[in-house]
């Protein structure tokens, strides 16, 4: 039985077991300051941020369970079990950048997607969290969201895999978040910590993205670059109450306001569920 507090998500709870820059910094040297509390003003801060105001594929957007279905979208992952990198906090929440030789991206964990019989491979370079979640599903927003940010062979942002995060069944612990060392605090923006992360654990928690939405979107922070292929898992990545509290403790408000659906081409892969 699904607890009443979670039934509104429309998803099963694992009872048995219980866009954004790579550096995730909101203030890059020489760049204008921006805040999540004033996302509507980003496009007026700097000419390079014009897409935040005028873009036709801006993220995040409102997703629905009855949204258009697609049978021609396939996605697969080739994630080694333990990947070394650096855990930081740019002031909004945890961020992890994967170690790799400078200028070499094809050695990073790979994700391949097929759309309209065309294959493309992108490479997982980093991940970060948002609190609360940025993608709203049928009017419901989860307490947090995890973004796996992928680049192409040249290192340009190309794709994001999004996981909605919410407290699950009592005593349940997320294997993905359970493996992480103590977070770097939100006020320790110069701090960093080496870590090894098994990213496949996140995929396992959402049935390897068996069911998902996909659309053409953007980074969810300035400069709001477009042309990114988004994959948002339908299943929620559940965490324990303590894990949620630990995440909130080192996070600040970091959700961009919902964007109008325009040229996004929203479709959700359905696999018989």
C-alpha positions as a Markdown table, in Angstrom:
| # | Residue | x | y | z |
|---|---|---|---|---|
| 1 | Unk | 0.0 | 0.0 | 0.0 |
| 2 | Unk | 1.3 | 3.4 | -0.9 |
| 3 | Unk | 1.3 | 5.9 | 2.0 |
| 4 | Unk | -1.3 | 8.6 | 1.6 |
| 5 | Unk | 1.4 | 11.3 | 1.8 |
| 6 | Unk | 3.0 | 9.9 | -1.4 |
| 7 | Unk | 0.0 | 8.7 | -3.3 |
| 8 | Unk | -0.4 | 12.2 | -4.9 |
| 9 | Unk | 2.8 | 11.4 | -6.9 |
| 10 | Unk | 1.0 | 8.7 | -8.8 |
| 11 | Unk | 3.9 | 6.3 | -8.4 |
| 12 | Unk | 4.9 | 3.2 | -6.5 |
| 13 | Unk | 7.0 | 3.6 | -3.4 |
| 14 | Unk | 10.0 | 1.2 | -2.9 |
| 15 | Unk | 8.6 | -0.3 | 0.3 |
| 16 | Unk | 10.6 | -3.5 | 0.1 |
| 17 | Unk | 13.8 | -1.5 | 0.5 |
| 18 | Unk | 12.4 | 0.5 | 3.0 |
| 19 | Unk | 20.8 | 23.4 | -16.2 |
| 20 | Unk | 23.4 | 24.5 | -15.2 |
| 21 | Unk | 27.1 | 25.0 | -15.7 |
| 22 | Unk | 29.6 | 22.3 | -14.9 |
| 23 | Unk | 31.0 | 24.2 | -12.0 |
| 24 | Unk | 27.5 | 25.0 | -10.7 |
| 25 | Unk | 28.6 | 28.5 | -9.7 |
| 26 | Unk | 26.0 | 31.3 | -9.9 |
| 27 | Unk | 28.7 | 34.0 | -9.9 |
| 28 | Unk | 31.5 | 33.5 | -12.4 |
| 29 | Unk | 34.2 | 36.1 | -12.3 |
| 30 | Unk | 33.3 | 39.0 | -14.6 |
| 31 | Unk | 29.7 | 37.8 | -15.2 |
| 32 | Unk | 26.7 | 39.7 | -13.9 |
| 33 | Unk | 25.1 | 38.5 | -10.7 |
| 34 | Unk | 21.8 | 36.6 | -10.9 |
| 35 | Unk | 19.5 | 35.0 | -8.3 |
| 36 | Unk | 16.8 | 32.3 | -8.5 |
| 37 | Unk | 14.4 | 34.7 | -6.7 |
| 38 | Unk | 14.4 | 36.9 | -9.8 |
| 39 | Unk | 14.5 | 34.5 | -12.7 |
| 40 | Unk | 12.2 | 36.6 | -14.9 |
| 41 | Unk | 14.9 | 39.3 | -15.0 |
| 42 | Unk | 17.8 | 37.1 | -16.1 |
| 43 | Unk | 17.4 | 38.2 | -19.8 |
| 44 | Unk | 17.9 | 41.8 | -18.8 |
| 45 | Unk | 21.1 | 41.4 | -16.9 |
| 46 | Unk | 23.5 | 40.7 | -19.9 |
| 47 | Unk | 23.1 | 40.4 | -23.6 |
| 48 | Unk | 24.6 | 36.9 | -23.4 |
| 49 | Unk | 21.6 | 35.9 | -21.3 |
| 50 | Unk | 19.1 | 36.9 | -24.0 |
| 51 | Unk | 17.7 | 33.4 | -24.4 |
| 52 | Unk | 16.5 | 33.5 | -20.8 |
| 53 | Unk | 14.0 | 36.1 | -22.0 |
| 54 | Unk | 13.5 | 35.2 | -25.7 |
| 55 | Unk | 14.2 | 31.5 | -26.1 |
| 56 | Unk | 11.7 | 29.1 | -27.5 |
| 57 | Unk | 12.9 | 26.0 | -25.7 |
| 58 | Unk | 13.5 | 27.1 | -22.1 |
| 59 | Unk | 13.5 | 24.8 | -19.2 |
| 60 | Unk | 12.0 | 23.7 | -16.8 |
| 61 | Unk | 8.4 | 23.1 | -18.1 |
| 62 | Unk | 5.2 | 21.6 | -16.7 |
| 63 | Unk | 4.9 | 17.9 | -17.5 |
| 64 | Unk | 1.8 | 15.8 | -17.5 |
| 65 | Unk | 1.1 | 12.1 | -17.3 |
| 66 | Unk | -1.2 | 12.4 | -20.3 |
| 67 | Unk | 1.4 | 14.3 | -22.4 |
| 68 | Unk | 2.2 | 13.2 | -26.0 |
| 69 | Unk | 3.7 | 9.7 | -26.2 |
| 70 | Unk | 6.6 | 8.7 | -28.4 |
| 71 | Unk | 7.6 | 5.2 | -29.6 |
| 72 | Unk | 10.7 | 6.3 | -31.5 |
| 73 | Unk | 12.9 | 7.5 | -28.6 |
| 74 | Unk | 15.4 | 5.1 | -27.0 |
| 75 | Unk | 18.1 | 5.8 | -24.4 |
| 76 | Unk | 20.8 | 3.6 | -23.0 |
| 77 | Unk | 23.6 | 4.2 | -20.5 |
| 78 | Unk | 27.2 | 3.0 | -20.2 |
| 79 | Unk | 28.1 | 4.1 | -16.7 |
| 80 | Unk | 31.1 | 2.5 | -15.0 |
| 81 | Unk | 30.4 | 1.6 | -11.4 |
| 82 | Unk | 32.9 | 3.9 | -9.6 |
| 83 | Unk | 33.8 | 7.2 | -11.0 |
| 84 | Unk | 36.2 | 9.6 | -9.4 |
| 85 | Unk | 35.5 | 13.3 | -9.2 |
| 86 | Unk | 35.2 | 16.3 | -7.0 |
| 87 | Unk | 32.2 | 17.2 | -4.8 |
| 88 | Unk | 31.6 | 21.0 | -4.3 |
| 89 | Unk | 28.8 | 23.4 | -3.4 |
| 90 | Unk | 28.3 | 26.6 | -5.4 |
| 91 | Unk | 26.0 | 28.0 | -2.7 |
| 92 | Unk | 22.8 | 26.3 | -4.0 |
| 93 | Unk | 23.5 | 22.7 | -3.2 |
| 94 | Unk | 25.8 | 19.7 | -3.9 |
| 95 | Unk | 27.6 | 19.5 | -7.2 |
| 96 | Unk | 29.9 | 16.8 | -8.5 |
| 97 | Unk | 32.3 | 17.1 | -11.5 |
| 98 | Unk | 33.8 | 14.0 | -12.9 |
| 99 | Unk | 37.6 | 13.8 | -13.3 |
| 100 | Unk | 38.8 | 13.6 | -16.9 |
| 101 | Unk | 41.9 | 14.8 | -19.0 |
| 102 | Unk | 41.6 | 18.4 | -20.0 |
| 103 | Unk | 39.7 | 18.7 | -23.3 |
| 104 | Unk | 39.0 | 14.9 | -23.5 |
| 105 | Unk | 35.3 | 14.1 | -23.0 |
| 106 | Unk | 34.7 | 10.8 | -24.8 |
| 107 | Unk | 36.3 | 8.9 | -21.9 |
| 108 | Unk | 33.5 | 10.1 | -19.6 |
| 109 | Unk | 30.5 | 7.8 | -18.8 |
| 110 | Unk | 28.4 | 7.6 | -22.0 |
| 111 | Unk | 24.7 | 7.9 | -22.7 |
| 112 | Unk | 23.3 | 7.1 | -26.2 |
| 113 | Unk | 19.8 | 8.1 | -27.4 |
| 114 | Unk | 18.1 | 7.3 | -30.6 |
| 115 | Unk | 15.5 | 9.7 | -32.0 |
| 116 | Unk | 13.9 | 9.3 | -35.5 |
| 117 | Unk | 16.4 | 6.5 | -36.2 |
| 118 | Unk | 19.4 | 8.8 | -35.5 |
| 119 | Unk | 21.8 | 7.9 | -32.8 |
| 120 | Unk | 23.8 | 10.3 | -30.7 |
| 121 | Unk | 26.2 | 9.7 | -27.8 |
| 122 | Unk | 26.8 | 12.2 | -25.1 |
| 123 | Unk | 29.0 | 12.1 | -22.0 |
| 124 | Unk | 28.2 | 12.6 | -18.3 |
| 125 | Unk | 30.4 | 15.4 | -17.0 |
| 126 | Unk | 28.7 | 16.5 | -13.8 |
| 127 | Unk | 25.6 | 16.5 | -11.7 |
| 128 | Unk | 24.0 | 18.9 | -9.2 |
| 129 | Unk | 20.8 | 19.2 | -7.3 |
| 130 | Unk | 18.0 | 21.8 | -7.1 |
| 131 | Unk | 15.7 | 22.5 | -4.2 |
| 132 | Unk | 12.8 | 22.4 | -4.7 |
| 133 | Unk | 12.4 | 20.3 | -7.8 |
| 134 | Unk | 12.3 | 22.3 | -11.1 |
| 135 | Unk | 10.0 | 20.1 | -13.2 |
| 136 | Unk | 6.4 | 20.1 | -12.0 |
| 137 | Unk | 4.4 | 16.9 | -13.0 |
| 138 | Unk | 0.6 | 17.3 | -13.1 |
| 139 | Unk | 0.7 | 20.2 | -10.7 |
| 140 | Unk | 3.0 | 18.4 | -8.2 |
| 141 | Unk | 6.5 | 19.6 | -7.4 |
| 142 | Unk | 8.9 | 17.3 | -5.5 |
| 143 | Unk | 11.2 | 18.6 | -2.8 |
| 144 | Unk | 14.3 | 18.4 | -4.9 |
| 145 | Unk | 15.7 | 17.4 | -8.3 |
| 146 | Unk | 18.9 | 15.8 | -9.5 |
| 147 | Unk | 20.4 | 16.7 | -12.9 |
| 148 | Unk | 23.0 | 14.6 | -14.7 |
| 149 | Unk | 24.6 | 17.0 | -17.2 |
| 150 | Unk | 26.0 | 15.6 | -20.4 |
| 151 | Unk | 28.3 | 17.2 | -23.0 |
| 152 | Unk | 29.2 | 16.3 | -26.6 |
| 153 | Unk | 32.6 | 15.2 | -27.8 |
| 154 | Unk | 33.7 | 18.9 | -27.9 |
| 155 | Unk | 32.6 | 19.6 | -24.3 |
| 156 | Unk | 29.5 | 21.6 | -25.2 |
| 157 | Unk | 26.3 | 21.1 | -23.1 |
| 158 | Unk | 24.0 | 18.6 | -25.0 |
| 159 | Unk | 21.7 | 16.7 | -22.7 |
| 160 | Unk | 20.4 | 16.5 | -19.1 |
| 161 | Unk | 18.8 | 13.5 | -17.3 |
| 162 | Unk | 16.5 | 14.7 | -14.6 |
| 163 | Unk | 15.5 | 12.8 | -11.4 |
| 164 | Unk | 12.7 | 14.1 | -9.2 |
| 165 | Unk | 13.6 | 13.6 | -5.5 |
| 166 | Unk | 11.2 | 13.1 | -2.6 |
| 167 | Unk | 11.1 | 11.4 | 0.8 |
| 168 | Unk | 9.9 | 7.8 | 0.5 |
| 169 | Unk | 8.7 | 5.1 | 2.7 |
| 170 | Unk | 9.7 | 5.1 | 6.4 |
| 171 | Unk | 13.3 | 3.8 | 6.9 |
| 172 | Unk | 14.0 | 3.6 | 3.2 |
| 173 | Unk | 17.4 | 4.9 | 2.1 |
| 174 | Unk | 18.5 | 5.9 | -1.4 |
| 175 | Unk | 21.6 | 3.8 | -2.4 |
| 176 | Unk | 22.7 | 6.7 | -4.7 |
| 177 | Unk | 22.6 | 9.3 | -2.0 |
| 178 | Unk | 23.7 | 6.9 | 0.7 |
| 179 | Unk | 27.1 | 6.4 | -1.0 |
| 180 | Unk | 28.0 | 10.1 | -0.9 |
| 181 | Unk | 30.4 | 11.5 | 1.7 |
| 182 | Unk | 29.4 | 14.4 | 3.9 |
| 183 | Unk | 28.3 | 17.3 | 1.8 |
| 184 | Unk | 30.2 | 20.5 | 1.4 |
| 185 | Unk | 28.2 | 23.2 | 3.1 |
| 186 | Unk | 26.4 | 25.9 | 1.1 |
| 187 | Unk | 28.6 | 28.6 | 2.8 |
| 188 | Unk | 31.8 | 26.7 | 1.8 |
| 189 | Unk | 31.8 | 27.7 | -1.8 |
| 190 | Unk | 35.6 | 27.3 | -2.0 |
| 191 | Unk | 35.6 | 23.9 | -0.4 |
| 192 | Unk | 35.8 | 20.6 | -2.3 |
| 193 | Unk | 36.1 | 16.9 | -1.6 |
| 194 | Unk | 37.3 | 14.0 | -3.7 |
| 195 | Unk | 34.8 | 11.2 | -4.0 |
| 196 | Unk | 34.0 | 8.0 | -6.0 |
| 197 | Unk | 30.4 | 7.8 | -7.2 |
| 198 | Unk | 28.4 | 5.0 | -8.7 |
| 199 | Unk | 26.0 | 6.8 | -11.0 |
| 200 | Unk | 24.2 | 3.6 | -12.0 |
| 201 | Unk | 22.6 | 3.5 | -8.6 |
| 202 | Unk | 20.5 | 6.5 | -9.5 |
| 203 | Unk | 19.4 | 4.8 | -12.7 |
| 204 | Unk | 18.5 | 1.6 | -10.8 |
| 205 | Unk | 16.2 | 3.6 | -8.5 |
| 206 | Unk | 14.1 | 4.7 | -11.5 |
| 207 | Unk | 14.1 | 1.4 | -13.4 |
| 208 | Unk | 16.9 | 2.6 | -15.7 |
| 209 | Unk | 14.5 | 5.2 | -17.1 |
| 210 | Unk | 12.0 | 2.7 | -18.3 |
| 211 | Unk | 9.4 | 5.5 | -18.5 |
| 212 | Unk | 10.3 | 9.1 | -19.1 |
| 213 | Unk | 9.5 | 12.4 | -20.7 |
| 214 | Unk | 11.8 | 13.9 | -23.3 |
| 215 | Unk | 11.9 | 17.3 | -24.9 |
| 216 | Unk | 14.2 | 19.9 | -26.4 |
| 217 | Unk | 15.1 | 22.4 | -23.7 |
| 218 | Unk | 17.8 | 24.5 | -22.1 |
| 219 | Unk | 20.0 | 25.0 | -19.1 |
| 220 | Unk | 17.9 | 26.2 | -16.2 |
| 221 | Unk | 20.4 | 28.9 | -15.2 |
| 222 | Unk | 22.1 | 31.7 | -17.2 |
| 223 | Unk | 23.0 | 31.8 | -20.0 |
| 224 | Unk | 20.0 | 29.5 | -20.6 |
| 225 | Unk | 21.7 | 27.8 | -23.5 |
| 226 | Unk | 19.2 | 25.9 | -25.7 |
| 227 | Unk | 19.4 | 22.8 | -27.8 |
| 228 | Unk | 19.7 | 20.4 | -24.9 |
| 229 | Unk | 17.9 | 17.1 | -25.1 |
| 230 | Unk | 16.1 | 16.5 | -21.7 |
| 231 | Unk | 15.1 | 13.1 | -20.3 |
| 232 | Unk | 13.0 | 13.3 | -17.1 |
| 233 | Unk | 12.3 | 10.1 | -15.3 |
| 234 | Unk | 8.7 | 9.4 | -14.5 |
| 235 | Unk | 9.6 | 7.4 | -11.4 |
| 236 | Unk | 10.6 | 9.5 | -8.4 |
| 237 | Unk | 14.0 | 8.9 | -6.9 |
| 238 | Unk | 13.0 | 8.4 | -3.2 |
| 239 | Unk | 15.2 | 9.2 | -0.3 |
| 240 | Unk | 14.9 | 8.8 | 3.5 |
| 241 | Unk | 13.8 | 11.6 | 5.7 |
| 242 | Unk | 17.3 | 12.0 | 7.0 |
| 243 | Unk | 18.8 | 12.0 | 3.5 |
| 244 | Unk | 16.3 | 14.7 | 2.5 |
| 245 | Unk | 17.1 | 16.7 | 5.6 |
| 246 | Unk | 20.9 | 16.4 | 4.9 |
| 247 | Unk | 20.4 | 17.7 | 1.4 |
| 248 | Unk | 18.2 | 20.6 | 2.5 |
| 249 | Unk | 20.7 | 21.5 | 5.2 |
| 250 | Unk | 23.3 | 22.4 | 2.5 |
| 251 | Unk | 21.0 | 23.8 | -0.1 |
| 252 | Unk | 19.2 | 27.1 | -0.8 |
| 253 | Unk | 16.3 | 27.9 | -3.1 |
| 254 | Unk | 17.4 | 27.0 | -6.6 |
| 255 | Unk | 14.3 | 26.4 | -8.8 |
| 256 | Unk | 13.8 | 28.4 | -11.9 |
| 257 | Unk | 10.1 | 29.4 | -12.5 |
| 258 | Unk | 8.1 | 27.2 | -14.9 |
| 259 | Unk | 8.6 | 28.2 | -18.6 |
| 260 | Unk | 5.9 | 28.3 | -21.2 |
| 261 | Unk | 5.8 | 25.3 | -23.6 |
| 262 | Unk | 6.7 | 26.5 | -27.1 |
| 263 | Unk | 9.0 | 24.7 | -29.5 |
| 264 | Unk | 9.9 | 21.9 | -27.0 |
| 265 | Unk | 8.4 | 18.9 | -28.9 |
| 266 | Unk | 7.4 | 17.2 | -25.6 |
| 267 | Unk | 7.1 | 13.4 | -25.8 |
| 268 | Unk | 7.3 | 10.6 | -23.2 |
| 269 | Unk | 8.6 | 7.2 | -23.9 |
| 270 | Unk | 6.1 | 4.5 | -22.9 |
| 271 | Unk | 7.2 | 0.9 | -22.4 |
| 272 | Unk | 4.0 | -1.0 | -21.7 |
| 273 | Unk | 3.6 | 0.5 | -18.2 |
